[in-house]
């Protein structure tokens, strides 16, 4: 069965504070959302979705469980008739760790919420404090435990390159997301938006954003940890929207329209190197690298960068990178060929 998510953005709704990096109005490109708006959007989406599709309504872009209770319930009630009629299978929300308790989880469960994405961002208290998150790493662990124990699917959102964050912090955060029992994750390399405290810290020199290249390098290790734990990586980098392209909105950091693709390419490069290093190459070897169907362009890389780098680094006579239906996910296999020529 096909799956489809109807995103309903509630920018900054419920947020008790302004996290230094966040500008949801630019990230989501939408204005505040009312239940009437949400209803209209759901109807408009459903009109285009075939009947034999498992549909999920997702409330993103704010702190859903920190929205004043009657407003939160009003939004959930927009989804309820669709759940009751079977037209929509489930609801997904994203929220902050310190806005999770037993009561709110009971309320969510009774309104068809099956998946909760937790904005963890980092499990370093130093980083959380520097970003003005207003909660601790212990809040993340406590909330995750409660969510998983109540039978919800947990999604963990983390960031790369936040103030004071190091690669070691980000590796620890990815490991913590695995240990929390998450089934899904999103990774957001930090982008500096105009009008945020982080933009002021950048202007004053107190914060140095990562470049796109640095962010790609830093993202691969957390990706490996999450993928090796069979956690579904739903997204790397921000969703494209017009606001991101408006002049002056993005003033620095890891913004690239194909950031996820760049990160997956880098992951493939690392995995290909690992597989090749297990082989005994002679001078001028012919090599075939196999990847799962649909992954060829990521494996080859933008402008064939992976292909060229591997061919040159290992001084290969020929290199083929091909799809193999026997492989799944981001698996890579490297085989030496006898006298065949590569493409
Ligand atoms: S990061 Fe989350 S909690 Fe912080 S301001 Fe943005 S939406 Fe609100």
CSV table of N, CA and C and ligand atoms in Angstrom, one decimal, residues 11-24 27 61-63 95-96 119 121 132-133 159, ligand 1:
chain,number,residue,atom,x,y,z
A,11,UNK,N,3.7,26.9,12.6
A,11,UNK,CA,5.0,27.5,13.0
A,11,UNK,C,5.0,28.2,14.3
A,12,UNK,N,5.9,27.7,15.2
A,12,UNK,CA,6.1,28.3,16.5
A,12,UNK,C,4.9,28.1,17.5
A,13,UNK,N,3.9,27.5,17.0
A,13,UNK,CA,2.7,27.3,18.0
A,13,UNK,C,3.1,26.5,19.2
A,14,UNK,N,2.9,27.1,20.4
A,14,UNK,CA,3.2,26.4,21.6
A,14,UNK,C,4.6,26.6,22.1
A,15,UNK,N,5.5,27.1,21.3
A,15,UNK,CA,6.9,27.3,21.7
A,15,UNK,C,7.0,28.2,22.9
A,16,UNK,N,7.6,27.7,24.0
A,16,UNK,CA,7.7,28.6,25.2
A,16,UNK,C,8.9,29.5,25.1
A,17,UNK,N,9.8,29.3,24.2
A,17,UNK,CA,10.9,30.2,24.1
A,17,UNK,C,11.4,30.2,22.6
A,18,UNK,N,12.3,31.1,22.4
A,18,UNK,CA,12.9,31.2,21.0
A,18,UNK,C,14.2,30.5,21.0
A,19,UNK,N,14.3,29.3,20.4
A,19,UNK,CA,15.6,28.7,20.3
A,19,UNK,C,16.4,29.5,19.3
A,20,UNK,N,17.7,29.6,19.6
A,20,UNK,CA,18.5,30.6,19.0
A,20,UNK,C,18.6,30.4,17.5
A,21,UNK,N,18.5,29.2,17.0
A,21,UNK,CA,18.7,28.9,15.6
A,21,UNK,C,17.4,28.9,14.8
A,22,UNK,N,16.2,29.0,15.4
A,22,UNK,CA,15.0,28.7,14.8
A,22,UNK,C,14.2,29.9,14.2
A,23,UNK,N,13.8,29.7,13.0
A,23,UNK,CA,12.8,30.7,12.4
A,23,UNK,C,11.8,29.8,11.6
A,24,UNK,N,10.8,29.3,12.3
A,24,UNK,CA,9.9,28.4,11.6
A,24,UNK,C,9.1,29.0,10.5
A,27,UNK,N,11.4,28.5,7.8
A,27,UNK,CA,11.7,27.1,7.5
A,27,UNK,C,10.4,26.5,6.8
A,61,UNK,N,6.4,21.9,12.9
A,61,UNK,CA,6.8,23.3,12.9
A,61,UNK,C,6.6,24.0,14.2
A,62,UNK,N,6.1,23.4,15.2
A,62,UNK,CA,5.9,24.1,16.5
A,62,UNK,C,6.2,23.1,17.6
A,63,UNK,N,5.6,23.4,18.8
A,63,UNK,CA,5.8,22.5,19.9
A,63,UNK,C,4.3,22.0,20.2
A,95,UNK,N,7.2,17.7,18.7
A,95,UNK,CA,7.1,18.6,19.9
A,95,UNK,C,8.5,18.6,20.6
A,96,UNK,N,8.5,19.3,21.8
A,96,UNK,CA,9.7,19.5,22.6
A,96,UNK,C,9.7,18.4,23.7
A,119,UNK,N,12.0,16.9,19.2
A,119,UNK,CA,13.1,17.8,18.9
A,119,UNK,C,14.2,17.6,19.9
A,121,UNK,N,17.7,17.6,19.2
A,121,UNK,CA,18.7,18.5,18.7
A,121,UNK,C,20.1,18.1,19.2
A,132,UNK,N,19.6,28.1,23.8
A,132,UNK,CA,18.5,28.6,24.6
A,132,UNK,C,17.2,27.7,24.4
A,133,UNK,N,17.5,26.4,24.5
A,133,UNK,CA,16.4,25.4,24.3
A,133,UNK,C,15.5,25.4,25.5
A,159,UNK,N,20.5,18.0,15.4
A,159,UNK,CA,21.1,19.0,14.5
A,159,UNK,C,22.6,18.8,14.5
B,1,LIG,S1,13.2,24.7,17.6
B,1,LIG,FE1,11.1,23.9,18.1
B,1,LIG,S2,10.8,24.7,20.2
B,1,LIG,FE2,12.5,25.9,19.4
B,1,LIG,S3,11.5,27.7,18.6
B,1,LIG,FE3,11.7,26.3,16.9
B,1,LIG,S4,9.8,25.1,16.8
B,1,LIG,FE4,9.9,26.2,18.8
